[in-house]
mmCIF file of C-alpha atoms and ligand atoms in Angstrom:
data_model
loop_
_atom_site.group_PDB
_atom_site.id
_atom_site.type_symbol
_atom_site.label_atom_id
_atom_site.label_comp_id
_atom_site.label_asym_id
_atom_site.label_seq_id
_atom_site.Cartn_x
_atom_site.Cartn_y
_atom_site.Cartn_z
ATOM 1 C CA UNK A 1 20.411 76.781 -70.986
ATOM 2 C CA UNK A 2 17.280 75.304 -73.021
ATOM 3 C CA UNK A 3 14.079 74.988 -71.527
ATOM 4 C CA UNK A 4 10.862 72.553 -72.517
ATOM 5 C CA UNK A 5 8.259 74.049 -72.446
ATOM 6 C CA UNK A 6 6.603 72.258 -68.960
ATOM 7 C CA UNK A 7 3.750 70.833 -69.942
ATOM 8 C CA UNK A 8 5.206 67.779 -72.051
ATOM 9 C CA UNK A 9 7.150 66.724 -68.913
ATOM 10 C CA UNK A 10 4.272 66.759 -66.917
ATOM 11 C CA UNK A 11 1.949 64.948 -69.063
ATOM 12 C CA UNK A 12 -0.996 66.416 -67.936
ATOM 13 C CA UNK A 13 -4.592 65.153 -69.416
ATOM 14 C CA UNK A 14 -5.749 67.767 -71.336
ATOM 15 C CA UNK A 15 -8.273 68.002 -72.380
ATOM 16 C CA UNK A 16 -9.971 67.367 -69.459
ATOM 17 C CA UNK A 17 -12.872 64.920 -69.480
ATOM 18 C CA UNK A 18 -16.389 66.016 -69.964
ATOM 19 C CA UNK A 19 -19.262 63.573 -68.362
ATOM 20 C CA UNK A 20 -22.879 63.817 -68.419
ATOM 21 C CA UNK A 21 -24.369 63.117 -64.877
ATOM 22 C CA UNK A 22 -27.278 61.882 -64.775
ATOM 23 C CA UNK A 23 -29.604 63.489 -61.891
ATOM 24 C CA UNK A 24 -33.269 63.919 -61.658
ATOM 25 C CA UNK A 25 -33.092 66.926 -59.784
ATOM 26 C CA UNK A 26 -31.731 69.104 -63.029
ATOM 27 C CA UNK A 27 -33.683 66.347 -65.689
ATOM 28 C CA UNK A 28 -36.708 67.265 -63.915
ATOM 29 C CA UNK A 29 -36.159 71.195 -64.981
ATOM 30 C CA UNK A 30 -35.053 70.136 -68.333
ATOM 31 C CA UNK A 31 -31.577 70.902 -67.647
ATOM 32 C CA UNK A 32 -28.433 68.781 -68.906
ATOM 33 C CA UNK A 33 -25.741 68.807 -65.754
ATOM 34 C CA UNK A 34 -22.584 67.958 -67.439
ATOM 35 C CA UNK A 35 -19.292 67.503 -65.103
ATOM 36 C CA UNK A 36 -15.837 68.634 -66.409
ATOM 37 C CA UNK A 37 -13.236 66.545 -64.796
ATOM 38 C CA UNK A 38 -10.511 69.446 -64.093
ATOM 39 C CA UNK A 39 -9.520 67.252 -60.660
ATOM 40 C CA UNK A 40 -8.585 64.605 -63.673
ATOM 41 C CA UNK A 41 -5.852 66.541 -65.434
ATOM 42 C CA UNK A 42 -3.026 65.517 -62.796
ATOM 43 C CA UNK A 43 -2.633 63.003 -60.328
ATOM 44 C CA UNK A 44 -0.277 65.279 -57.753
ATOM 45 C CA UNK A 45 -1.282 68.929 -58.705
ATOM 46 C CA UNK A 46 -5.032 69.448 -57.046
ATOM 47 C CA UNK A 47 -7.577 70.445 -59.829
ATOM 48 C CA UNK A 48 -7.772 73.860 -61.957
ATOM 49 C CA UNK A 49 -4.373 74.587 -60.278
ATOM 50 C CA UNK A 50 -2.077 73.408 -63.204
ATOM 51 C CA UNK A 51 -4.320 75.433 -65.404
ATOM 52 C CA UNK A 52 -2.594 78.606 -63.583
ATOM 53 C CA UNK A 53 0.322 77.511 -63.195
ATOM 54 C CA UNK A 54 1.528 76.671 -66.775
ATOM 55 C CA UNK A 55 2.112 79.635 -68.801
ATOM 56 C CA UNK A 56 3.963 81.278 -64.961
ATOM 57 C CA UNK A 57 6.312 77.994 -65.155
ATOM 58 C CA UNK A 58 7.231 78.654 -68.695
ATOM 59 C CA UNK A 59 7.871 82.473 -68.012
ATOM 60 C CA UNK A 60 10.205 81.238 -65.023
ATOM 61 C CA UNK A 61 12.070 79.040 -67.384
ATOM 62 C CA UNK A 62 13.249 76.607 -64.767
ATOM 63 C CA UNK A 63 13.993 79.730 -61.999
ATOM 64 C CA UNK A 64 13.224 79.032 -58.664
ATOM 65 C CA UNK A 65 9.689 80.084 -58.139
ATOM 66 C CA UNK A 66 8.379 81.735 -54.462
ATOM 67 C CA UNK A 67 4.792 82.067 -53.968
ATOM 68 C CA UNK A 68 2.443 82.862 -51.036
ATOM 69 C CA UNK A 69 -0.994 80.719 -49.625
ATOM 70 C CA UNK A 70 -2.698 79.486 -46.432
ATOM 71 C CA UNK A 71 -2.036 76.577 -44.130
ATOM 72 C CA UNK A 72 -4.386 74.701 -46.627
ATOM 73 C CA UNK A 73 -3.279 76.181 -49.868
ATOM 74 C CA UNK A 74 -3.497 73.752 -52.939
ATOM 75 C CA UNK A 75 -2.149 76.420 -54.884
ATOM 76 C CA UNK A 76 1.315 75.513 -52.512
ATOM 77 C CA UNK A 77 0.977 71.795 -52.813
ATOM 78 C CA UNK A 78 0.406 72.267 -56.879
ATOM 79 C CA UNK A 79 3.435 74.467 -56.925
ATOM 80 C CA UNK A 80 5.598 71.902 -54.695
ATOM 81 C CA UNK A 81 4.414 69.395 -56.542
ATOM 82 C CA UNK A 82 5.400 70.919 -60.287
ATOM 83 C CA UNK A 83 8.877 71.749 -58.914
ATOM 84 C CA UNK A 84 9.689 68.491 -58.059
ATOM 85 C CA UNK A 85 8.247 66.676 -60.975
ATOM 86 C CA UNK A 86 9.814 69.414 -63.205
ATOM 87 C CA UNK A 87 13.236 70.018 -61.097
ATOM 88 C CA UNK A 88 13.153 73.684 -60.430
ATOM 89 C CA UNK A 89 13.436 74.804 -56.593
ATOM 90 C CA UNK A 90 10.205 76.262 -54.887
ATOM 91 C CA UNK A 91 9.778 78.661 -51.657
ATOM 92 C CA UNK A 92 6.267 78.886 -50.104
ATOM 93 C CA UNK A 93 5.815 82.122 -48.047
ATOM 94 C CA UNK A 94 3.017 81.101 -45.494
ATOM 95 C CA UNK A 95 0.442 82.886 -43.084
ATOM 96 C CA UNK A 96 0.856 82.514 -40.154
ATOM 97 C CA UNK A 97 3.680 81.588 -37.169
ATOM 98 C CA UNK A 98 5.341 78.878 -37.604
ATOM 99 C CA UNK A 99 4.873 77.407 -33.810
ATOM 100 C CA UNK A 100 1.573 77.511 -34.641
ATOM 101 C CA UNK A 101 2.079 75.127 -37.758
ATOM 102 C CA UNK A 102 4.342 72.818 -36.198
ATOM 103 C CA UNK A 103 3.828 69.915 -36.440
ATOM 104 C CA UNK A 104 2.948 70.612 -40.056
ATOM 105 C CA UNK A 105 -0.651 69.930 -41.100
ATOM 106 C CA UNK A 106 -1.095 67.256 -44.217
ATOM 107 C CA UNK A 107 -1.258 69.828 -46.741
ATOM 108 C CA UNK A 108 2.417 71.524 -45.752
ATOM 109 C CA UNK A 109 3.998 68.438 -45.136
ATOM 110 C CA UNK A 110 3.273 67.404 -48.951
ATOM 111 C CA UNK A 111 4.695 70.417 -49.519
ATOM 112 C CA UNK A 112 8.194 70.335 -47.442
ATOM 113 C CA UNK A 113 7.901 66.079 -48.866
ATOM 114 C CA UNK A 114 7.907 67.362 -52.835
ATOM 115 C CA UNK A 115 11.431 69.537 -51.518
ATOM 116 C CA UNK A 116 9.381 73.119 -51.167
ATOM 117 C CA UNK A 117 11.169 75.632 -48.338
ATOM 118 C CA UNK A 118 8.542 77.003 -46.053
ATOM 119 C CA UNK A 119 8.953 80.273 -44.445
ATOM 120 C CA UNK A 120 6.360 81.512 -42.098
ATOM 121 C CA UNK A 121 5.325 85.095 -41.914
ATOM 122 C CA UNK A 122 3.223 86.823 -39.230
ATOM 123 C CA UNK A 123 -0.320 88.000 -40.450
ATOM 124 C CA UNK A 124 0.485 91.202 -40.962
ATOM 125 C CA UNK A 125 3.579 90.918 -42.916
ATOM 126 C CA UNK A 126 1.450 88.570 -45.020
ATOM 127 C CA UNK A 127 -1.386 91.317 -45.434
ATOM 128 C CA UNK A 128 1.540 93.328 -47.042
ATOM 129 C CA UNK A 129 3.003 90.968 -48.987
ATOM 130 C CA UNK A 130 3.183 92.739 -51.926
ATOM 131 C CA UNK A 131 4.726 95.568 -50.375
ATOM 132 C CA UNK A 132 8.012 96.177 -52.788
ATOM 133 C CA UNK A 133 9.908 96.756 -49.273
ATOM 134 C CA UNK A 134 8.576 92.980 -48.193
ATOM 135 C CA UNK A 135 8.771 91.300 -51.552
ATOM 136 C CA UNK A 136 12.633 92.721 -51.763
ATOM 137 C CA UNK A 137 13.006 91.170 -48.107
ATOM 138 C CA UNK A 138 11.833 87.607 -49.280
ATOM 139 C CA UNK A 139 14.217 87.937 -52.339
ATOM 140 C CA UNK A 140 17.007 89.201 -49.792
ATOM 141 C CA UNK A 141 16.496 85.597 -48.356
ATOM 142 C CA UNK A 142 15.897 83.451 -50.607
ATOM 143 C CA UNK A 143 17.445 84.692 -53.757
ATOM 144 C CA UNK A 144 16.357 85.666 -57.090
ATOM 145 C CA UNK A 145 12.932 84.018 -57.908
ATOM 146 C CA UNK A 146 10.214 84.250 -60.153
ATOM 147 C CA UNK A 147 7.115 85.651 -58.010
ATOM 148 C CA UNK A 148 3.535 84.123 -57.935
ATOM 149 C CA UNK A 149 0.886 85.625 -56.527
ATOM 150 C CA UNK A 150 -1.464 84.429 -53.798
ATOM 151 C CA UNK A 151 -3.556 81.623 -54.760
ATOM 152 C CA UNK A 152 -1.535 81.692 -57.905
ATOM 153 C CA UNK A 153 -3.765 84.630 -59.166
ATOM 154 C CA UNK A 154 -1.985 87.031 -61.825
ATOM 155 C CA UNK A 155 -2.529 87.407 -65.966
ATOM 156 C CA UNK A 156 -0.234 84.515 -66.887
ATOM 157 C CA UNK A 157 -3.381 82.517 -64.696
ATOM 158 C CA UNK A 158 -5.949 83.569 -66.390
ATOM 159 C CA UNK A 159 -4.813 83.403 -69.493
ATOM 160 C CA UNK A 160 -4.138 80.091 -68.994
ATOM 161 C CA UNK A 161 -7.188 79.227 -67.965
ATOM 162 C CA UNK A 162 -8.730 80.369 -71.381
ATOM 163 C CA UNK A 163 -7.971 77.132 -72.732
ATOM 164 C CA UNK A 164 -10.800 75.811 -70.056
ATOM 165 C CA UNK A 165 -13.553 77.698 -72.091
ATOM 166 C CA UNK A 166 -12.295 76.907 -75.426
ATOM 167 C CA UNK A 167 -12.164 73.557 -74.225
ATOM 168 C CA UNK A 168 -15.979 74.050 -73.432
ATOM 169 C CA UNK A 169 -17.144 75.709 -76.799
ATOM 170 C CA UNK A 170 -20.156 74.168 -78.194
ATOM 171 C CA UNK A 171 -20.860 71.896 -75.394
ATOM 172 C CA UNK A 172 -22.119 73.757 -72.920
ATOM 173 C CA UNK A 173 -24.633 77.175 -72.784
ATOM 174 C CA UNK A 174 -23.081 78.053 -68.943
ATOM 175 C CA UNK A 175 -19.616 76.827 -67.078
ATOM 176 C CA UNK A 176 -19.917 77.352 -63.764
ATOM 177 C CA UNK A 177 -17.010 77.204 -61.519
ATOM 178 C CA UNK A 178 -15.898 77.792 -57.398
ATOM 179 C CA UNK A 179 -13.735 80.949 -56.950
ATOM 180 C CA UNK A 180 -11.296 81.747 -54.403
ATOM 181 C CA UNK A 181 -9.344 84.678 -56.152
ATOM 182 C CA UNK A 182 -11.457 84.577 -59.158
ATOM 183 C CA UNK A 183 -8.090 83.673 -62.044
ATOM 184 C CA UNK A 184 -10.409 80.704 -62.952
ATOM 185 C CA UNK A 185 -13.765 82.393 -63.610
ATOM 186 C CA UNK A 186 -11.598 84.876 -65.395
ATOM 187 C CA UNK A 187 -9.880 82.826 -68.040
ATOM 188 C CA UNK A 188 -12.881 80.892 -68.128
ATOM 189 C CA UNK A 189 -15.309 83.463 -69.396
ATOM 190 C CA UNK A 190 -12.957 84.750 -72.037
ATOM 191 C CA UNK A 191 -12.291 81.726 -73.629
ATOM 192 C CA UNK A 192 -15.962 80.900 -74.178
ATOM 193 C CA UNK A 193 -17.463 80.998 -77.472
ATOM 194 C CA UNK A 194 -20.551 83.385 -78.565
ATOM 195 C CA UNK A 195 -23.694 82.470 -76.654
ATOM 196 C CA UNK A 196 -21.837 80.656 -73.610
ATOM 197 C CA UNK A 197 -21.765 82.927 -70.225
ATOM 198 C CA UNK A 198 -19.940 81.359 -67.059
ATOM 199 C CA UNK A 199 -21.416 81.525 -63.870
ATOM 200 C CA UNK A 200 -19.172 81.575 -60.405
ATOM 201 C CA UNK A 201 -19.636 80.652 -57.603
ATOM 202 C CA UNK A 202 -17.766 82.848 -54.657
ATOM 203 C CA UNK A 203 -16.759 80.413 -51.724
ATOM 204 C CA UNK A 204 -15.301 83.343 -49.541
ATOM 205 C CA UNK A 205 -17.346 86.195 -47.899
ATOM 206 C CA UNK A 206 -16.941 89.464 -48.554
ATOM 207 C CA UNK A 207 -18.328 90.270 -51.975
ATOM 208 C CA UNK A 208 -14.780 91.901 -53.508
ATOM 209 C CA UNK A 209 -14.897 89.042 -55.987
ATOM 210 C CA UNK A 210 -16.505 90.724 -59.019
ATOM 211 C CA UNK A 211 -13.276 93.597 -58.795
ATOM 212 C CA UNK A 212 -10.853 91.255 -58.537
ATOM 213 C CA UNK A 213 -12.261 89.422 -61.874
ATOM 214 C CA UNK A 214 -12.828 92.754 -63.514
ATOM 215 C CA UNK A 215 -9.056 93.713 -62.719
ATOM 216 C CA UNK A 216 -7.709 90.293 -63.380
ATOM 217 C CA UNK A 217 -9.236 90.397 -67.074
ATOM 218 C CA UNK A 218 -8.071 94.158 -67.206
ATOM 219 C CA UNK A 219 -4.548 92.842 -66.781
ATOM 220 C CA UNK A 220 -4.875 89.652 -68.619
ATOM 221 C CA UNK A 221 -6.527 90.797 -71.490
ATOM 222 C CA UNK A 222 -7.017 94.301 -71.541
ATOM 223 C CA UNK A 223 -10.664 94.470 -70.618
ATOM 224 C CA UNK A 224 -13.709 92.782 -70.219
ATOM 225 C CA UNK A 225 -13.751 89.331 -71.978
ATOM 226 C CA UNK A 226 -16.831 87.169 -72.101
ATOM 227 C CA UNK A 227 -19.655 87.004 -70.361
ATOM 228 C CA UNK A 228 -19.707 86.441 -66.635
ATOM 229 C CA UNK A 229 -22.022 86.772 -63.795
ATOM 230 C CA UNK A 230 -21.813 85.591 -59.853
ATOM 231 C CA UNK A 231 -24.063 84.285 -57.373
ATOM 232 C CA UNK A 232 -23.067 85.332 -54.103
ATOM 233 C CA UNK A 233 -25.107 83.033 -51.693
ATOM 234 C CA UNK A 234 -23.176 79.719 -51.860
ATOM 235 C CA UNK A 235 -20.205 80.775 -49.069
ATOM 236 C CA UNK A 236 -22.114 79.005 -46.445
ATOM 237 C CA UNK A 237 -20.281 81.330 -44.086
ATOM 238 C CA UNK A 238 -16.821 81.548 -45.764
ATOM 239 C CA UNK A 239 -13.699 80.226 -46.660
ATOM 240 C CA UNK A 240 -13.198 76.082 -44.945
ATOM 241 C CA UNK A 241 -16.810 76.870 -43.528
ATOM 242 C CA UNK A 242 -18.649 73.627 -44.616
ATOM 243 C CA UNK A 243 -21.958 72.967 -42.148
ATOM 244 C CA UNK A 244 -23.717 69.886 -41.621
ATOM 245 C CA UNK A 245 -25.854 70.695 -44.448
ATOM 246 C CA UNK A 246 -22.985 70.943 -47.170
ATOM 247 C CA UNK A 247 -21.558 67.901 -45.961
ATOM 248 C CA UNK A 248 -25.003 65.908 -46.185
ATOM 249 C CA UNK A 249 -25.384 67.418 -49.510
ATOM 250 C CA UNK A 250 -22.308 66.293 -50.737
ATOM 251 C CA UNK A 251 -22.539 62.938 -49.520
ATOM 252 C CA UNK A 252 -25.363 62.345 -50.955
ATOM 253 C CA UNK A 253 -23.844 63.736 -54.561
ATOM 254 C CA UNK A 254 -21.493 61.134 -53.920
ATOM 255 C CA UNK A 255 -23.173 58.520 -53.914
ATOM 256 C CA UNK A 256 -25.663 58.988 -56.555
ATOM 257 C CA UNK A 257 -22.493 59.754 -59.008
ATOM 258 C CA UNK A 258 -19.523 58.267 -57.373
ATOM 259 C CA UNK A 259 -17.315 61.553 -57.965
ATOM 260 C CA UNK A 260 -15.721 62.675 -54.937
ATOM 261 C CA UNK A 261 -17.004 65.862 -54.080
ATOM 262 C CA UNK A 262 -13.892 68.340 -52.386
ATOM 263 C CA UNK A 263 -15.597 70.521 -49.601
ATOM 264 C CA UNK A 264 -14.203 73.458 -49.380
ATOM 265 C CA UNK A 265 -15.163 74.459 -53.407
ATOM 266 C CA UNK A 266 -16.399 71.538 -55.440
ATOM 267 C CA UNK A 267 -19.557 70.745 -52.918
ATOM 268 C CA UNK A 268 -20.349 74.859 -52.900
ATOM 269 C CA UNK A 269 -20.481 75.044 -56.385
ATOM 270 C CA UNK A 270 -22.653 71.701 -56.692
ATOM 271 C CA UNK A 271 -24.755 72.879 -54.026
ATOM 272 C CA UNK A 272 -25.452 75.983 -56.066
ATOM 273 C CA UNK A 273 -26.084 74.714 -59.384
ATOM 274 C CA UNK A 274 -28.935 72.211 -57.661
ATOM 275 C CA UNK A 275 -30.616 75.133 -55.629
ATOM 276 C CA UNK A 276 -30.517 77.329 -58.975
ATOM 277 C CA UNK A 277 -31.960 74.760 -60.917
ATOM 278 C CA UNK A 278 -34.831 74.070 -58.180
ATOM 279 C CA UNK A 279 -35.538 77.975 -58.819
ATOM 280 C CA UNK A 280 -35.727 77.695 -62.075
ATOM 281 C CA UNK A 281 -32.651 79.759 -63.279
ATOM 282 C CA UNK A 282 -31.743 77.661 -66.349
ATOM 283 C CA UNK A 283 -34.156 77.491 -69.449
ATOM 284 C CA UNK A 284 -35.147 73.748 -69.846
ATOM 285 C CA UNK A 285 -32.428 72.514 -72.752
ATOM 286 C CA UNK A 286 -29.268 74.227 -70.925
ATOM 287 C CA UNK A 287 -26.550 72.252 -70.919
ATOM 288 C CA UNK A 288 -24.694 73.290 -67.502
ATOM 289 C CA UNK A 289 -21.229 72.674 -67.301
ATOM 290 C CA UNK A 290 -20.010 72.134 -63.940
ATOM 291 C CA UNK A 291 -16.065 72.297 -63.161
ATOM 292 C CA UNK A 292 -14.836 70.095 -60.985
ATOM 293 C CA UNK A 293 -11.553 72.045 -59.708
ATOM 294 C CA UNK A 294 -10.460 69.459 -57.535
ATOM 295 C CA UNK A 295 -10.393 66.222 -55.335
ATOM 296 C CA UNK A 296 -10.875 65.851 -51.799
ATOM 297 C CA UNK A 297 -7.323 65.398 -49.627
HETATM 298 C C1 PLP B 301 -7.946 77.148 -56.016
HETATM 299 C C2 PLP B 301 -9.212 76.418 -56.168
HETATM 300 C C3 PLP B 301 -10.352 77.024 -56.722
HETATM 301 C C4 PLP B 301 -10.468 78.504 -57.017
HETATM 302 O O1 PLP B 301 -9.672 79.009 -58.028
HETATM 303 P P1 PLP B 301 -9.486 80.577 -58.164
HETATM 304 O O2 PLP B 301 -8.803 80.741 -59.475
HETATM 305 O O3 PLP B 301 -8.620 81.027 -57.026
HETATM 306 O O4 PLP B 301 -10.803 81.251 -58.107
HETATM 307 C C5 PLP B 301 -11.481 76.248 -56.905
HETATM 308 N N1 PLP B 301 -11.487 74.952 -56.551
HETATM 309 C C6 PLP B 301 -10.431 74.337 -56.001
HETATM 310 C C7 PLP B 301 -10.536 72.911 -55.609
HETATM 311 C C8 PLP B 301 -9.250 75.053 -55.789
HETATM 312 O O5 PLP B 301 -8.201 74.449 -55.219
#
């Protein structure tokens, strides 16, 4: 059987906008805060998330795909959300018990809505989910499936997130962007141009992020690619922590620009950029791309 490549199906906007904001907080430093609209590129797949997903569809070639994530996981809803706009079958492996998730939160329900099958696995069988004894298990059930990582996190992800950088050259001198597994900021820095660096912004605790890049370009492209650097003291606690403080900041981003700012990554990585430029981290000229991974639920 022939396969289409996914993306013409899809019709995803790409390039992705790129909008200056105009905010006196950076323009008093000098600095140019530019937005690019990633949460633009499709209306039901959440942000950077079709970005990672592309190049693993088109290695499935229309095979049912089984992938893993959280109670809150866009990477499920984006993948739920692909297979029924595209027509290829999708299992979402979830942590956690499944009393526990019934009924189903807004986020899984989209998911069981676009056709997805959810199977709930205790925490630790989740913690060894890519045990080849577990993995074998899932296919056991579910049949033969083309695997995606957590988070949709492998080198197929970053590499197709490269096109975000080169998307980027020549107007911008640093793309930031929010990282849960770090595929993004991966792809991102390595499709840069010469004198660009990207900049991310960890929204977990923990500080294994910088690895996980390092390995995920070590897969993806064979070794270090681009320039890349993190600051670690946006997590404002950890992963869905988002204190009064983040949510007043964010409101108030809202309305000065009318974007709507996601919590959980968007208003972290916002946050950031407007305490670094307060310090004085950017050079007054830099342009400061900002990506905007996705929309609020
Ligand atoms: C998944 C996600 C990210 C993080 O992407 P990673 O490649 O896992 O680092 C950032 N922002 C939003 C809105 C996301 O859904």
């Amino acid at each position: 059987m022939h396969h289409e490549p996914p993306a013409p199906r899809l019709r995803p906007t790409l390039p992705s906008p790129l909008q200056p904001a105009d905010d006196e907080r950076f323009a008093r430093r000098g600095v140019r805060l530019l937005l690019k609209r990633d949460d633009l590129i499709h209306p039901d797949l959440p942000g950077n998330k079709w970005r990672k997903l592309s190049l693993n569809l088109a290695a499935a070639g229309g095979r049912a795909v089984l992938t893993f994530g959280g109670a809150y996981s866009n990477h499920l809803r984006a993948t739920a959300a692909a297979g029924r706009l595209l027509g290829f079958p999708t299992v979402g492996v979830v942590r956690g018990d499944e009393l526990a998730h019934r009924p189903l939160n807004p986020s899984l329900a989209r998911c069981a809505a676009d056709g997805m099958r959810l199977h709930f696995v205790d925490r630790a069988t989740y913690r060894s989910k890519s045990d080849p004894d577990v993995l074998s298990g899932l296919l056991s059930l579910f049949g033969e499936c083309e695997v995606i990582p957590e988070g949709g996190s492998n080198a197929l992800a970053a590499q197709g997130c490269t096109e975000l950088g080169r998307e980027l050259r020549g107007r911008a001198d640093v793309a930031a962007v929010a990282c849960g597994t770090g595929g993004t900021l991966a792809g991102l820095a390595a499709g840069l141009g010469p004198g660009q660096r990207a900049l991310g912004v960890p929204v977990l605790r923990g500080g294994f992020l910088g690895a996980a890049v390092r390995e995920l370009q070590r897969e993806a492209f064979g070794g270090p690619a681009g320039r890349w650097s993190l600051d670690e003291r946006f997590h404002f606690g950890g992963y869905a922590r988002t204190p009064p403080e983040l949510h007043a900041f964010a409101d108030d981003f809202e309305d000065r620009h009318g974007l709507p700012v996601e919590r959980l990554y968007v208003a972290k990585l916002l946050y950031a950029l407007t305490t670094l430029t307060g310090e004085g981290a950017f050079a007054p000229g830099t342009r400061v791309a900002a990506v905007v991974t996705g929309t609020p639920p």
